[in-house]
XYZ file of C-alpha atoms in Angstrom:
287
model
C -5.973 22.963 -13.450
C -3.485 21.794 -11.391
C -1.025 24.393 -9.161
C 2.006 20.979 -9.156
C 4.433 19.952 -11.363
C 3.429 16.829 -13.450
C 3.311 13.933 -11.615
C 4.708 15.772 -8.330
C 2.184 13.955 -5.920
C 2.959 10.542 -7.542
C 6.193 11.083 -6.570
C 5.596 11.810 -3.460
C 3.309 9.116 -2.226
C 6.078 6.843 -4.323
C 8.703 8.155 -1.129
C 6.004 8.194 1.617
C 4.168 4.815 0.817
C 7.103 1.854 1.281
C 8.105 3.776 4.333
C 4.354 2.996 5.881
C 4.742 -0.944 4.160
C 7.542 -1.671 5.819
C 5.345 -2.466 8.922
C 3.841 -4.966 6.656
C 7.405 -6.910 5.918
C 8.682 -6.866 9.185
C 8.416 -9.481 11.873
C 7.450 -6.751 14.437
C 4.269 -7.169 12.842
C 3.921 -10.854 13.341
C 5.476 -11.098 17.143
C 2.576 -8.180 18.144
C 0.049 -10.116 16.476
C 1.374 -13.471 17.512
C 1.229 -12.379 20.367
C -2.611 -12.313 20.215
C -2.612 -15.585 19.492
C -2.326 -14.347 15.451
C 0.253 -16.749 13.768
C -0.554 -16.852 9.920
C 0.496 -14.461 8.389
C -1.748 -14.200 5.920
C -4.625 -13.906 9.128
C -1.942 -11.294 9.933
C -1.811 -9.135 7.149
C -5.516 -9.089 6.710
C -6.379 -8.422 10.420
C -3.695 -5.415 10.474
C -4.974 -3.715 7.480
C -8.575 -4.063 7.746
C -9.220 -3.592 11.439
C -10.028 0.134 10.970
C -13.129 -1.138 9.064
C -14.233 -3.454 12.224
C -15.037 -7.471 12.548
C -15.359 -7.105 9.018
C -15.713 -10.728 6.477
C -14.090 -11.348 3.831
C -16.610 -9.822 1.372
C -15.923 -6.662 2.727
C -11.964 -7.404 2.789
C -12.110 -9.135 -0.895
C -13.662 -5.873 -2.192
C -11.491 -3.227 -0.286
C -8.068 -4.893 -1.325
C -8.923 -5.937 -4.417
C -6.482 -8.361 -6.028
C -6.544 -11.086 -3.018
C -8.208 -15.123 -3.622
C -11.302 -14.580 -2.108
C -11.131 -18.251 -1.029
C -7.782 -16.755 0.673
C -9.296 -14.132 2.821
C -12.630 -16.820 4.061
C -10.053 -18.894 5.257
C -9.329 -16.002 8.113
C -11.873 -13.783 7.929
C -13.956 -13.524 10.168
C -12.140 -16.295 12.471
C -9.089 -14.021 12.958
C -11.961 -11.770 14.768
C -12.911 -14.289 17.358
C -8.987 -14.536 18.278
C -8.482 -10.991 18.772
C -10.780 -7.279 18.590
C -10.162 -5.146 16.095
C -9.071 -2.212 18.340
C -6.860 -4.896 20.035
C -5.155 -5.710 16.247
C -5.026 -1.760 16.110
C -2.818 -1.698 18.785
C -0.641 -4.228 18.253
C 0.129 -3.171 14.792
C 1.091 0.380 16.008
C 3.279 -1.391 18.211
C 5.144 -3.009 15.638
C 5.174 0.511 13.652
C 6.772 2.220 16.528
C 9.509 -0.841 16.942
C 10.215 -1.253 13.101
C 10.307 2.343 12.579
C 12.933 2.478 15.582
C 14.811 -0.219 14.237
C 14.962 1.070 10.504
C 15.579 4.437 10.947
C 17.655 4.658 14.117
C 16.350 6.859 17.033
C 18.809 9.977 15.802
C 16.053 10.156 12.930
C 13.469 8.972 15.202
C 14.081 12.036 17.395
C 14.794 14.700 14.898
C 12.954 17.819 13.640
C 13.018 16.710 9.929
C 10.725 13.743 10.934
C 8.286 16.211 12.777
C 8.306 18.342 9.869
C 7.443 15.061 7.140
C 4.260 14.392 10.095
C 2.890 18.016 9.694
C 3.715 18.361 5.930
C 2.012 14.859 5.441
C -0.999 15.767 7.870
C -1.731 18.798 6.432
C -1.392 17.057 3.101
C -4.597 14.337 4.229
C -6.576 17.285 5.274
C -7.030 17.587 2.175
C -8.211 13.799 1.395
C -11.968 12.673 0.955
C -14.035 10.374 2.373
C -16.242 9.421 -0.177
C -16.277 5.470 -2.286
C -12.989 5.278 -0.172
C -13.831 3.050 2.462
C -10.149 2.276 3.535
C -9.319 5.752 3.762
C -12.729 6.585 5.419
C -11.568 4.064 8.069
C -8.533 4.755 9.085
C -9.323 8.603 8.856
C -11.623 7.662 11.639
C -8.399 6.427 13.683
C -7.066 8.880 16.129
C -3.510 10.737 15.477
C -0.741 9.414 17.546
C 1.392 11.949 19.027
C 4.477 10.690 18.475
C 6.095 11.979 15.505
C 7.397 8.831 13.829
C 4.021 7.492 14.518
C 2.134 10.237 13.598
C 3.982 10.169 10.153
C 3.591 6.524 9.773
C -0.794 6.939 10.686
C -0.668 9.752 7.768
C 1.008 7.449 5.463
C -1.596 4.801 5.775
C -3.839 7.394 5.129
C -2.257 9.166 2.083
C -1.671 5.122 1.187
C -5.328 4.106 1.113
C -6.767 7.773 -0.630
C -5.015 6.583 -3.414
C -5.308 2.684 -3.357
C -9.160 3.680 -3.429
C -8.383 5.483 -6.065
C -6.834 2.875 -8.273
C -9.227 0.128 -7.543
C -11.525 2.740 -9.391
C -9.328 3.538 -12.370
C -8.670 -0.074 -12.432
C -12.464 -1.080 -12.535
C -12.826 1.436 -15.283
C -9.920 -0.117 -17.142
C -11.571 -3.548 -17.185
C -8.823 -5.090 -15.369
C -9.736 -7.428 -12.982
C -8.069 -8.544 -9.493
C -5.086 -10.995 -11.522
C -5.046 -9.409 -14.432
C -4.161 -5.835 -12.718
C -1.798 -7.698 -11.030
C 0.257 -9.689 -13.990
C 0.033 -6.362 -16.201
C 1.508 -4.265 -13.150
C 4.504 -7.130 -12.895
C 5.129 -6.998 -16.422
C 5.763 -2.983 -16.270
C 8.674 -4.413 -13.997
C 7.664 -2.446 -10.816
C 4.850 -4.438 -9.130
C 5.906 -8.154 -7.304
C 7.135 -10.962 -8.840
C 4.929 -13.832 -9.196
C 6.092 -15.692 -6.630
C 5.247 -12.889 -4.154
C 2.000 -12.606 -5.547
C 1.257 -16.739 -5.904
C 2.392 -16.658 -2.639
C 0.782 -13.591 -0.748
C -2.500 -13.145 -2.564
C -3.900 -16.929 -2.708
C -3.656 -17.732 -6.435
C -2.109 -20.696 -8.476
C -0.062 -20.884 -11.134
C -2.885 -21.509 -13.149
C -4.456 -18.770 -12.413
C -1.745 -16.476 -13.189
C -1.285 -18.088 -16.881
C -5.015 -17.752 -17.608
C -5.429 -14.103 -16.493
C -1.712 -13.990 -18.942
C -3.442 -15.578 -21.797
C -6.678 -13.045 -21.245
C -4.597 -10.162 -21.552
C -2.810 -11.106 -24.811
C -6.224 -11.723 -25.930
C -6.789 -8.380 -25.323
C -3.440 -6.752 -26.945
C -2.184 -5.950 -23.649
C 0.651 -8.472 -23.617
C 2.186 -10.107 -26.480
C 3.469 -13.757 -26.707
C 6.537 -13.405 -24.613
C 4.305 -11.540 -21.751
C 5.916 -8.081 -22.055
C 3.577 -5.572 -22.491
C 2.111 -4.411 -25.961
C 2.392 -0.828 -27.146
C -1.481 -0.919 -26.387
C -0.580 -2.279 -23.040
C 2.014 0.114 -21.652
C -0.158 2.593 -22.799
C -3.462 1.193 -20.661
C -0.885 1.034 -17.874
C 0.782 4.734 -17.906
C -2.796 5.802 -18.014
C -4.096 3.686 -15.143
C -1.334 5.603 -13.194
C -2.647 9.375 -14.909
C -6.164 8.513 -13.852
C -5.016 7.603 -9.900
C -2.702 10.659 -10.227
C -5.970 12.616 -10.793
C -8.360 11.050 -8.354
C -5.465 11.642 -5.668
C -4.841 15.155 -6.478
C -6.625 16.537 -3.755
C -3.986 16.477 -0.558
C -1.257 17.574 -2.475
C -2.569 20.170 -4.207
C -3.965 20.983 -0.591
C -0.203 20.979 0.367
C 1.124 22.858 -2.069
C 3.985 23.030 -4.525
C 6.262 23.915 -1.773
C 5.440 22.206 0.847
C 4.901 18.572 -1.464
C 8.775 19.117 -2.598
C 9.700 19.700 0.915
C 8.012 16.316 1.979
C 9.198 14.398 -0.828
C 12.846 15.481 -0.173
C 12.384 14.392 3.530
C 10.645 11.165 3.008
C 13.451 9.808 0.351
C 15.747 10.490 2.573
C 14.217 8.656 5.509
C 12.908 5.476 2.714
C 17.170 5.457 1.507
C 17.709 5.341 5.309
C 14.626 2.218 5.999
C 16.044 0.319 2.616
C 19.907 0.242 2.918
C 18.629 -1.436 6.949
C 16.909 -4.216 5.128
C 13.079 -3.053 4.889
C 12.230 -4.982 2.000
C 12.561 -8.619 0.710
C 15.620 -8.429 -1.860
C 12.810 -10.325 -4.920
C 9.672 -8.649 -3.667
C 9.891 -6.593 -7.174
C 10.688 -8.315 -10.665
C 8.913 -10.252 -13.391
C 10.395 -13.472 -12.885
């Protein structure tokens, strides 16, 4: 039985996560990796998050992020590998961590003891993660702890980030949802990306989207109009139950306490990253 409030750790990888994503929106990222001679950014993206793993392909990839084109991901993967190491990507993109972070945040925040309190809150949280049918976890758990504070709290969130993406792809599996049709039923709840981030970012077409559509009314999960069913908001409150439970581990490892305490700090540092422009203004919607 669990020692935490309902939904307590949801809430607190819900403040911790978009702080660690932010590396992901910002053209830090693409200068370091430019740099490397890097320039898509969809090579970008999928050289940054999967260099943990190694000169992975894009089977590997395809499986580990789940809702991405596969025909998307063998059109970089594994060239992008030839163009730069992995433990070269590594760098770069902790680079770009260290300057976004700077930028967002400001270096009063950067500098203070509330962020090297949210780095040993959040590491002692992951002690408390497993390895096991989490390969991105596994991987970057592998990755050595930076010593910085801001970057030590930014390596924990990618780690707290992936325990419970692994997670998901399994309640998702479970749920019969496959990679688009996870993805249109989370954008119809009104919290995941808007179909033109995902058309755009994840390598499908239009047509794809409308099919996976049509297969979920099919199934009762959205109506005519695309909203979700009563059936549907159900399947998708309990998709979020079942990831809450698979990800229970590090926070019930950190306590009620000490998860409260991180939350508060890590709001306060994601109000501080949004109001300086850390996210696209229509990355979330359902238009």
């Amino acid at each position: 039985m669990s020692t935490l409030p309902p939904r307590a750790g949801r809430r607190c990888h819900n403040a911790i996560n978009p702080l660690h994503s932010t590396v992901y929106f910002s053209p830090d990222l693409g200068k370091e990796l430019g740099e490397l001679g890097i320039d898509d950014p969809n090579a970008a993206y999928f050289a940054a998050r999967s260099a943990a793993m190694g000169a992975v392909g894009p089977g590997t990839v395809t499986a580990a992020f789940y809702n991405f084109n596969h025909d998307l991901v063998a059109r970089h993967l594994p060239a992008v590998w030839s163009v730069a190491a992995p433990q070269a990507v590594l760098d770069a993109r902790l680079r770009a961590a260290d300057t976004t972070l700077r930028r967002l945040l400001g270096e009063e925040i950067i500098a203070s003891p509330e962020l090297a309190e949210a780095a040993g809150l959040a590491l002692r949280a992951a002690e408390g993660c497993t390895r096991h049918a989490r390969p991105l976890y596994a991987a970057h758990a592998d990755l050595p702890v930076p010593e910085e504070p801001h970057l030590a709290y930014w390596h924990v969130g990618t780690l707290l980030r992936e325990h419970r993406g692994d997670g998901h792809l399994a309640a998702l599996l479970t749920a019969g949802l496959d990679p688009l049709e996870a993805l249109v039923s989370h954008t119809a709840t009104g919290k995941g990306m808007s179909p033109r981030w995902v058309l755009t970012t994840r390598g499908w077409h239009r047509d794809d989207w409308d099919a996976a559509r049509e297969r979920l009314r099919g199934r009762g999960i959205l109506d005519a109009e695309g909203e979700l069913t009563e059936a549907g908001a159900a399947l998708r409150a309990e998709l979020e139950e079942a990831t809450d439970r698979m990800d229970a581990a590090p926070y019930e490892h950190l306590g009620a306490q000490g998860v409260e305490r991180l939350t508060e700090l890590a709001r306060g540092f994601l109000f501080t990253a949004a109001s300086a422009g850390a996210f696209p203004a229509d990355l979330i919607g359902k238009d």
